[in-house]
Amino acid sequence: MGHPFPIREIARQAGLSEATVDRVLNGRGGVRDSTAQEVRRAIADLDRQRTQVRLVGRTFMVDIVMQSPERFSTAVRAALEAELPTLHPAVVRSRFHFRETGPADGLTGVLDRIARRGSQGVILKAPDVPGITEAVGRLAAAGIPVVTLVTDLPTSARVGCVGSDNRAAGATAAYLVGQWLGKRPGNVLTSLSSGSFRNEEEREMGFRSTMRARHPRRTLVEIAEGQGLDTTQYDLVRAALDHDPDIRAVYSIGGGNIATLRAFEDAGRECAVFVAHDLDHDNARLLREHRLSAVLHHDLRHDLREACHIVMRAHGALPPAGPTLPSAIQVVTPYNMPPGTVAG
C-alpha cells in the first residue's frame, strides 16, 4: 500500500491508533477487513487533499456526517474539497461518514464515536429525531461544534446551519409548476425521501401553501419514504400513477428522479412539468436531456465554506460575524446550467 504519508497522519485521518494503521500497512494481520478499508480510504482522502491545501497555519480536522443518496454525498465531498484552498487562515482536513439509509441509531453511533475520539467540528445532514438531537448535545458537551447542512436540527445544540431557505424553495417550485401547467388540467405529485428531514418538510409546506393560494383547485398527491433512492422510488410512483390517472406534474423534493421518470414511461403517461432539487450528476444529465423542466439549485461550495468558517469561529480562529444568510436559490434550466456542471 504505497503512500507518502506518515503513519501518524494516516491514523489521524482514519480515526484509528497508529499501531492499528502500522499493522494494516505492513500486513501483520489481526485487523478486520473494514478497518483495512478505513485505512485505504484515509490514504485516498489524504492524497486528494494534499494537492489542494498547503499545510500552513492552524489545522482543523472536521467530520462530515451525512445520510443521503450517493449522488448528493458525492456532490458535497467534491464541493468541500474544491473549497479547501480558500479556507485560510486555517487549513481544514476532512473525514467523511456517509450512508444512504438506515435507522437513526446508526448515525448516533457515528456521532458518539466522534465525540469519544475527538474532532474540531462536525458538519451534519441527518433526520430531525430525538436520538440525533441528543447526540449533538453530547458533541457540544465534548467541545465539538456541530453545523447542520441543508436540513436543520433547530432544537439541538448545533452552532449554526447552512443551506437555502427551504420554504422559499418550495414556494418557487409551486410558482414554476403553476405557470408551466397554465390552464391545463392535471394533478401534481409531490415526492419526499422521508418525513424525518426538516428541509423536505419545509419545502413541502412552502409548495403546498403557495399552490393553495395561487391554484386552489389543483390536487396534490404526496408520496414519501422512498429515501431518494431509485430502487424504492419506482414502486411508490408507479402505485400513485395507477391510483390517480390525472397526475401530470411532479415536484421532486427528495430525489429518485430517474426512477420517477421511468415509472411515467412504463405507465405510458406524460410528465408535463418536472421540478427537482440539486444539480447532482443525475439531475444534470436529465436536465441536459430536457427530461426535467428545471432544477432548484444552491451553491454547495458556498455552504461548505460557510460551515467551515462557523467551525473556525467556534474555536476563536476567526472573528465573530453576523447570522449566516441562506444560500441563493437558482432556477436552472437546460439553457443556463452553471459552467463546469458534469453530467452523470
Short mmCIF file of C-alpha atoms in Angstrom, two decimals:
data_model
loop_
_atom_site.label_atom_id
_atom_site.label_comp_id
_atom_site.label_asym_id
_atom_site.label_seq_id
_atom_site.Cartn_x
_atom_site.Cartn_y
_atom_site.Cartn_z
CA MET A 1 0.00 0.00 0.00
CA GLY A 2 2.36 2.71 -1.27
CA HIS A 3 1.86 6.24 0.08
CA PRO A 4 3.93 9.30 1.06
CA PHE A 5 2.20 9.98 4.39
CA PRO A 6 3.44 9.44 7.96
CA ILE A 7 1.60 6.79 9.97
CA ARG A 8 0.57 9.44 12.48
CA GLU A 9 -1.16 11.48 9.76
CA ILE A 10 -2.96 8.42 8.35
CA ALA A 11 -4.07 7.41 11.84
CA ARG A 12 -5.49 10.85 12.49
CA GLN A 13 -7.32 10.88 9.16
CA ALA A 14 -8.79 7.41 9.74
CA GLY A 15 -9.54 7.92 13.43
CA LEU A 16 -7.52 4.82 14.34
CA SER A 17 -4.50 4.15 16.50
CA GLU A 18 -1.01 4.34 14.99
CA ALA A 19 -0.45 0.69 15.95
CA THR A 20 -3.54 -0.40 14.00
CA VAL A 21 -2.50 1.59 10.94
CA ASP A 22 1.00 0.11 11.18
CA ARG A 23 -0.45 -3.44 11.22
CA VAL A 24 -2.57 -2.70 8.15
CA LEU A 25 0.24 -1.08 6.18
CA ASN A 26 2.66 -3.89 6.93
CA GLY A 27 0.16 -6.75 6.51
CA ARG A 28 0.67 -8.10 10.02
CA GLY A 29 -2.86 -9.48 10.35
CA GLY A 30 -5.22 -9.30 13.27
CA VAL A 31 -7.17 -6.45 11.65
CA ARG A 32 -10.72 -6.61 10.29
CA ASP A 33 -11.31 -6.01 6.59
CA SER A 34 -13.47 -2.98 7.42
CA THR A 35 -10.58 -1.44 9.37
CA ALA A 36 -8.19 -2.03 6.48
CA GLN A 37 -10.71 -0.32 4.19
CA GLU A 38 -10.80 2.68 6.54
CA VAL A 39 -7.02 2.97 6.26
CA ARG A 40 -7.20 2.79 2.46
CA ARG A 41 -9.92 5.46 2.41
CA ALA A 42 -7.85 7.69 4.68
CA ILE A 43 -4.85 7.43 2.35
CA ALA A 44 -7.07 8.20 -0.65
CA ASP A 45 -8.54 11.24 1.15
CA LEU A 46 -5.07 12.50 2.08
CA ASP A 47 -3.87 12.00 -1.48
CA ARG A 48 -6.74 14.08 -2.87
CA GLN A 49 -6.39 16.81 -0.29
CA ARG A 50 -2.61 17.21 -0.37
CA THR A 51 -2.76 18.74 -3.88
CA GLN A 52 -5.37 21.27 -2.75
CA VAL A 53 -4.03 22.64 0.51
CA ARG A 54 -0.76 23.79 1.93
CA LEU A 55 -0.32 22.64 5.49
CA VAL A 56 0.41 26.04 6.95
CA GLY A 57 -1.21 27.79 9.87
CA ARG A 58 -3.71 26.17 12.16
CA THR A 59 -5.15 22.81 11.09
CA PHE A 60 -8.71 21.70 11.79
CA MET A 61 -9.97 18.15 11.43
CA VAL A 62 -13.67 18.25 10.51
CA ASP A 63 -16.00 15.24 10.26
CA ILE A 64 -18.76 15.31 7.63
CA VAL A 65 -21.62 13.01 8.65
CA MET A 66 -24.48 12.56 6.20
CA GLN A 67 -27.47 10.39 5.46
CA SER A 68 -28.29 10.97 1.82
CA PRO A 69 -28.21 9.27 -1.58
CA GLU A 70 -24.73 8.70 -3.00
CA ARG A 71 -25.25 11.27 -5.76
CA PHE A 72 -25.67 14.05 -3.16
CA SER A 73 -22.92 12.96 -0.78
CA THR A 74 -20.55 12.81 -3.76
CA ALA A 75 -21.51 16.39 -4.66
CA VAL A 76 -20.87 17.51 -1.06
CA ARG A 77 -17.45 15.84 -0.96
CA ALA A 78 -16.45 17.49 -4.25
CA ALA A 79 -17.72 20.90 -3.10
CA LEU A 80 -15.77 20.75 0.17
CA GLU A 81 -12.54 19.59 -1.42
CA ALA A 82 -12.84 22.32 -4.06
CA GLU A 83 -13.13 24.89 -1.24
CA LEU A 84 -10.13 23.69 0.79
CA PRO A 85 -7.65 26.17 -0.77
CA THR A 86 -9.86 29.13 0.22
CA LEU A 87 -10.16 28.28 3.89
CA HIS A 88 -7.30 30.38 5.21
CA PRO A 89 -6.10 31.45 7.78
CA ALA A 90 -6.70 27.84 8.85
CA VAL A 91 -6.31 24.57 6.98
CA VAL A 92 -9.25 22.16 7.09
CA ARG A 93 -8.79 18.41 6.75
CA SER A 94 -11.88 16.26 6.37
CA ARG A 95 -13.14 12.82 7.31
CA PHE A 96 -16.29 11.53 5.64
CA HIS A 97 -19.02 9.33 7.14
CA PHE A 98 -21.71 8.71 4.52
CA ARG A 99 -24.67 6.34 4.37
CA GLU A 100 -27.75 6.28 2.15
CA THR A 101 -30.37 4.98 4.58
CA GLY A 102 -30.86 3.18 7.88
CA PRO A 103 -32.18 3.72 11.41
CA ALA A 104 -31.18 6.81 13.32
CA ASP A 105 -29.17 4.88 15.91
CA GLY A 106 -26.61 4.11 13.21
CA LEU A 107 -25.92 7.82 12.86
CA THR A 108 -25.96 8.43 16.61
CA GLY A 109 -23.30 5.72 16.93
CA VAL A 110 -21.11 7.56 14.42
CA LEU A 111 -21.59 10.86 16.27
CA ASP A 112 -20.81 9.28 19.65
CA ARG A 113 -17.61 7.72 18.28
CA ILE A 114 -16.54 11.14 17.02
CA ALA A 115 -17.28 12.61 20.47
CA ARG A 116 -15.04 9.99 22.12
CA ARG A 117 -12.26 10.21 19.52
CA GLY A 118 -12.24 13.99 19.18
CA SER A 119 -12.71 16.42 16.31
CA GLN A 120 -12.59 20.16 15.74
CA GLY A 121 -16.08 20.15 14.23
CA VAL A 122 -18.89 18.15 12.66
CA ILE A 123 -20.89 19.08 9.55
CA LEU A 124 -24.11 17.10 9.76
CA LYS A 125 -27.00 16.19 7.47
CA ALA A 126 -29.36 13.99 9.47
CA PRO A 127 -33.05 13.44 10.22
CA ASP A 128 -34.62 15.60 12.90
CA VAL A 129 -35.31 12.93 15.53
CA PRO A 130 -34.65 12.94 19.30
CA GLY A 131 -31.72 10.50 19.18
CA ILE A 132 -29.79 12.71 16.75
CA THR A 133 -30.57 15.85 18.78
CA GLU A 134 -29.26 14.16 21.92
CA ALA A 135 -26.08 13.02 20.14
CA VAL A 136 -25.45 16.61 19.00
CA GLY A 137 -25.77 17.65 22.65
CA ARG A 138 -23.09 15.12 23.62
CA LEU A 139 -20.78 16.50 20.92
CA ALA A 140 -21.35 20.02 22.22
CA ALA A 141 -20.57 18.85 25.76
CA ALA A 142 -17.30 17.41 24.42
CA GLY A 143 -16.40 20.81 22.97
CA ILE A 144 -17.07 19.80 19.34
CA PRO A 145 -19.16 22.36 17.40
CA VAL A 146 -21.81 20.98 15.04
CA VAL A 147 -23.05 22.76 11.91
CA THR A 148 -26.13 21.38 10.16
CA LEU A 149 -26.02 21.21 6.36
CA VAL A 150 -29.09 21.66 4.11
CA THR A 151 -31.52 20.36 6.76
CA ASP A 152 -31.62 21.80 10.26
CA LEU A 153 -31.95 20.47 13.81
CA PRO A 154 -33.26 23.68 15.40
CA THR A 155 -33.82 22.28 18.90
CA SER A 156 -30.31 20.82 19.10
CA ALA A 157 -27.09 22.34 20.43
CA ARG A 158 -25.75 22.95 16.91
CA VAL A 159 -23.86 26.23 16.50
CA GLY A 160 -25.15 27.05 13.01
CA CYS A 161 -26.99 25.92 9.90
CA VAL A 162 -26.06 26.40 6.25
CA GLY A 163 -28.21 25.92 3.16
CA SER A 164 -31.03 27.58 1.27
CA ASP A 165 -34.39 28.89 2.50
CA ASN A 166 -36.40 25.71 2.06
CA ARG A 167 -39.84 27.30 2.37
CA ALA A 168 -38.90 29.80 -0.31
CA ALA A 169 -37.61 26.96 -2.49
CA GLY A 170 -40.93 25.13 -2.17
CA ALA A 171 -42.85 28.30 -2.99
CA THR A 172 -40.63 28.83 -6.04
CA ALA A 173 -41.39 25.31 -7.22
CA ALA A 174 -45.13 25.96 -6.84
CA TYR A 175 -44.83 29.15 -8.88
CA LEU A 176 -42.99 27.34 -11.69
CA VAL A 177 -45.31 24.33 -11.77
CA GLY A 178 -48.39 26.55 -11.77
CA GLN A 179 -47.06 28.80 -14.51
CA TRP A 180 -45.99 25.94 -16.76
CA LEU A 181 -49.16 23.89 -16.34
CA GLY A 182 -51.20 27.02 -17.02
CA LYS A 183 -54.86 26.21 -17.62
CA ARG A 184 -54.24 22.58 -18.49
CA PRO A 185 -55.92 20.13 -16.11
CA GLY A 186 -53.86 17.77 -14.01
CA ASN A 187 -52.79 16.87 -10.51
CA VAL A 188 -49.30 17.31 -9.06
CA LEU A 189 -47.24 14.55 -7.47
CA THR A 190 -45.02 15.67 -4.58
CA SER A 191 -42.27 13.25 -3.59
CA LEU A 192 -40.32 13.30 -0.31
CA SER A 193 -37.46 10.98 0.55
CA SER A 194 -38.51 10.92 4.22
CA GLY A 195 -40.75 12.84 6.57
CA SER A 196 -37.91 13.00 9.11
CA PHE A 197 -35.81 15.56 7.22
CA ARG A 198 -36.82 19.07 8.20
CA ASN A 199 -35.68 20.63 4.91
CA GLU A 200 -38.05 18.41 2.94
CA GLU A 201 -40.91 19.15 5.31
CA GLU A 202 -40.28 22.89 4.91
CA ARG A 203 -40.11 22.63 1.11
CA GLU A 204 -43.39 20.72 1.08
CA MET A 205 -45.06 23.32 3.29
CA GLY A 206 -43.84 26.17 1.08
CA PHE A 207 -45.06 24.35 -2.03
CA ARG A 208 -48.43 23.40 -0.59
CA SER A 209 -49.24 26.85 0.82
CA THR A 210 -48.32 28.61 -2.43
CA MET A 211 -50.28 26.14 -4.57
CA ARG A 212 -53.27 26.57 -2.27
CA ALA A 213 -53.09 30.35 -2.63
CA ARG A 214 -52.43 30.50 -6.38
CA HIS A 215 -54.03 27.31 -7.70
CA PRO A 216 -56.58 26.14 -5.13
CA ARG A 217 -58.26 23.68 -7.50
CA ARG A 218 -55.12 21.65 -8.18
CA THR A 219 -54.95 18.37 -6.29
CA LEU A 220 -51.61 17.45 -4.71
CA VAL A 221 -50.74 13.77 -4.37
CA GLU A 222 -47.96 13.03 -1.86
CA ILE A 223 -45.62 10.04 -1.68
CA ALA A 224 -42.82 9.63 0.87
CA GLU A 225 -40.21 7.29 2.35
CA GLY A 226 -38.51 6.39 -0.93
CA GLN A 227 -35.25 7.61 0.70
CA GLY A 228 -34.36 9.36 -2.58
CA LEU A 229 -33.22 6.01 -3.98
CA ASP A 230 -34.24 4.78 -7.42
CA THR A 231 -34.65 1.22 -6.13
CA THR A 232 -37.51 2.23 -3.79
CA GLN A 233 -38.87 5.27 -5.62
CA TYR A 234 -40.14 3.45 -8.71
CA ASP A 235 -42.79 1.37 -6.92
CA LEU A 236 -44.11 4.40 -5.00
CA VAL A 237 -44.51 6.48 -8.15
CA ARG A 238 -46.00 3.64 -10.18
CA ALA A 239 -48.58 2.97 -7.47
CA ALA A 240 -49.52 6.67 -7.37
CA LEU A 241 -49.91 6.79 -11.16
CA ASP A 242 -52.04 3.65 -11.19
CA HIS A 243 -54.28 5.09 -8.50
CA ASP A 244 -54.60 8.60 -9.97
CA PRO A 245 -54.93 8.93 -13.76
CA ASP A 246 -54.82 12.75 -13.56
CA ILE A 247 -51.23 13.21 -12.32
CA ARG A 248 -49.42 15.32 -14.93
CA ALA A 249 -46.65 17.11 -13.00
CA VAL A 250 -44.02 16.31 -10.38
CA TYR A 251 -42.33 18.32 -7.65
CA SER A 252 -39.47 16.10 -6.51
CA ILE A 253 -38.42 17.22 -3.05
CA GLY A 254 -36.28 14.22 -2.14
CA GLY A 255 -34.84 12.78 -5.37
CA GLY A 256 -35.06 9.42 -7.10
CA ASN A 257 -35.84 11.22 -10.35
CA ILE A 258 -34.56 8.58 -12.77
CA ALA A 259 -36.98 6.07 -11.26
CA THR A 260 -39.83 8.59 -11.27
CA LEU A 261 -39.40 9.24 -14.98
CA ARG A 262 -39.14 5.54 -15.71
CA ALA A 263 -42.43 4.95 -13.87
CA PHE A 264 -44.15 7.55 -16.05
CA GLU A 265 -42.71 5.98 -19.19
CA ASP A 266 -43.67 2.44 -18.19
CA ALA A 267 -47.20 3.62 -17.40
CA GLY A 268 -47.43 5.31 -20.80
CA ARG A 269 -48.01 8.67 -19.12
CA GLU A 270 -46.75 12.17 -19.90
CA CYS A 271 -45.00 14.21 -17.24
CA ALA A 272 -45.73 17.72 -18.48
CA VAL A 273 -43.75 19.58 -15.77
CA PHE A 274 -40.99 18.19 -13.53
CA VAL A 275 -39.23 20.42 -10.98
CA ALA A 276 -36.43 18.88 -8.88
CA HIS A 277 -33.73 19.90 -6.39
CA ASP A 278 -29.92 19.90 -6.56
CA LEU A 279 -27.70 19.84 -9.63
CA ASP A 280 -26.06 16.48 -8.91
CA HIS A 281 -24.73 14.26 -11.70
CA ASP A 282 -28.10 12.52 -12.26
CA ASN A 283 -30.11 15.73 -12.45
CA ALA A 284 -27.51 17.44 -14.64
CA ARG A 285 -27.86 14.69 -17.21
CA LEU A 286 -31.67 14.64 -17.02
CA LEU A 287 -31.77 18.41 -17.42
CA ARG A 288 -29.49 18.35 -20.45
CA GLU A 289 -31.77 15.72 -21.97
CA HIS A 290 -34.79 18.02 -21.33
CA ARG A 291 -36.40 15.36 -19.14
CA LEU A 292 -36.55 17.81 -16.21
CA SER A 293 -38.17 21.22 -16.59
CA ALA A 294 -35.97 22.94 -14.00
CA VAL A 295 -33.71 22.21 -11.04
CA LEU A 296 -33.73 24.38 -7.91
CA HIS A 297 -30.07 24.60 -7.02
CA HIS A 298 -27.92 26.33 -4.43
CA ASP A 299 -24.16 26.68 -4.25
CA LEU A 300 -22.82 23.80 -2.15
CA ARG A 301 -19.33 25.28 -2.22
CA HIS A 302 -20.71 28.39 -0.54
CA ASP A 303 -22.49 26.23 2.05
CA LEU A 304 -19.38 24.19 2.88
CA ARG A 305 -17.21 27.30 3.06
CA GLU A 306 -19.65 28.90 5.49
CA ALA A 307 -19.85 25.73 7.57
CA CYS A 308 -16.07 25.64 7.95
CA HIS A 309 -15.99 29.32 8.86
CA ILE A 310 -18.58 28.67 11.60
CA VAL A 311 -16.37 25.89 12.99
CA MET A 312 -13.34 28.20 12.94
CA ARG A 313 -15.28 30.92 14.75
CA ALA A 314 -16.39 28.45 17.39
CA HIS A 315 -12.68 27.89 18.14
CA GLY A 316 -11.79 31.58 18.02
CA ALA A 317 -9.75 31.28 14.81
CA LEU A 318 -11.92 33.85 13.02
CA PRO A 319 -13.60 36.98 14.43
CA PRO A 320 -17.33 36.84 15.24
CA ALA A 321 -19.77 37.53 12.41
CA GLY A 322 -23.47 38.12 11.97
CA PRO A 323 -26.05 35.43 11.26
CA THR A 324 -25.38 33.14 8.31
CA LEU A 325 -27.67 34.06 5.42
CA PRO A 326 -29.39 31.37 3.36
CA SER A 327 -27.84 30.39 0.04
CA ALA A 328 -29.40 31.94 -3.03
CA ILE A 329 -31.90 29.70 -4.84
CA GLN A 330 -31.03 29.28 -8.51
CA VAL A 331 -33.63 28.17 -11.08
CA VAL A 332 -31.53 26.13 -13.52
CA THR A 333 -32.89 25.10 -16.93
CA PRO A 334 -31.15 23.30 -19.81
CA TYR A 335 -30.11 26.72 -21.09
CA ASN A 336 -28.40 28.27 -18.04
CA MET A 337 -26.51 25.41 -16.42
CA PRO A 338 -23.54 26.66 -14.36
CA PRO A 339 -20.11 26.33 -16.00
CA GLY A 340 -18.33 23.12 -15.09
CA THR A 341 -21.52 21.15 -14.39
CA VAL A 342 -20.78 17.49 -15.01
CA ALA A 343 -23.47 15.12 -16.22
CA GLY A 344 -23.51 11.62 -14.77
#
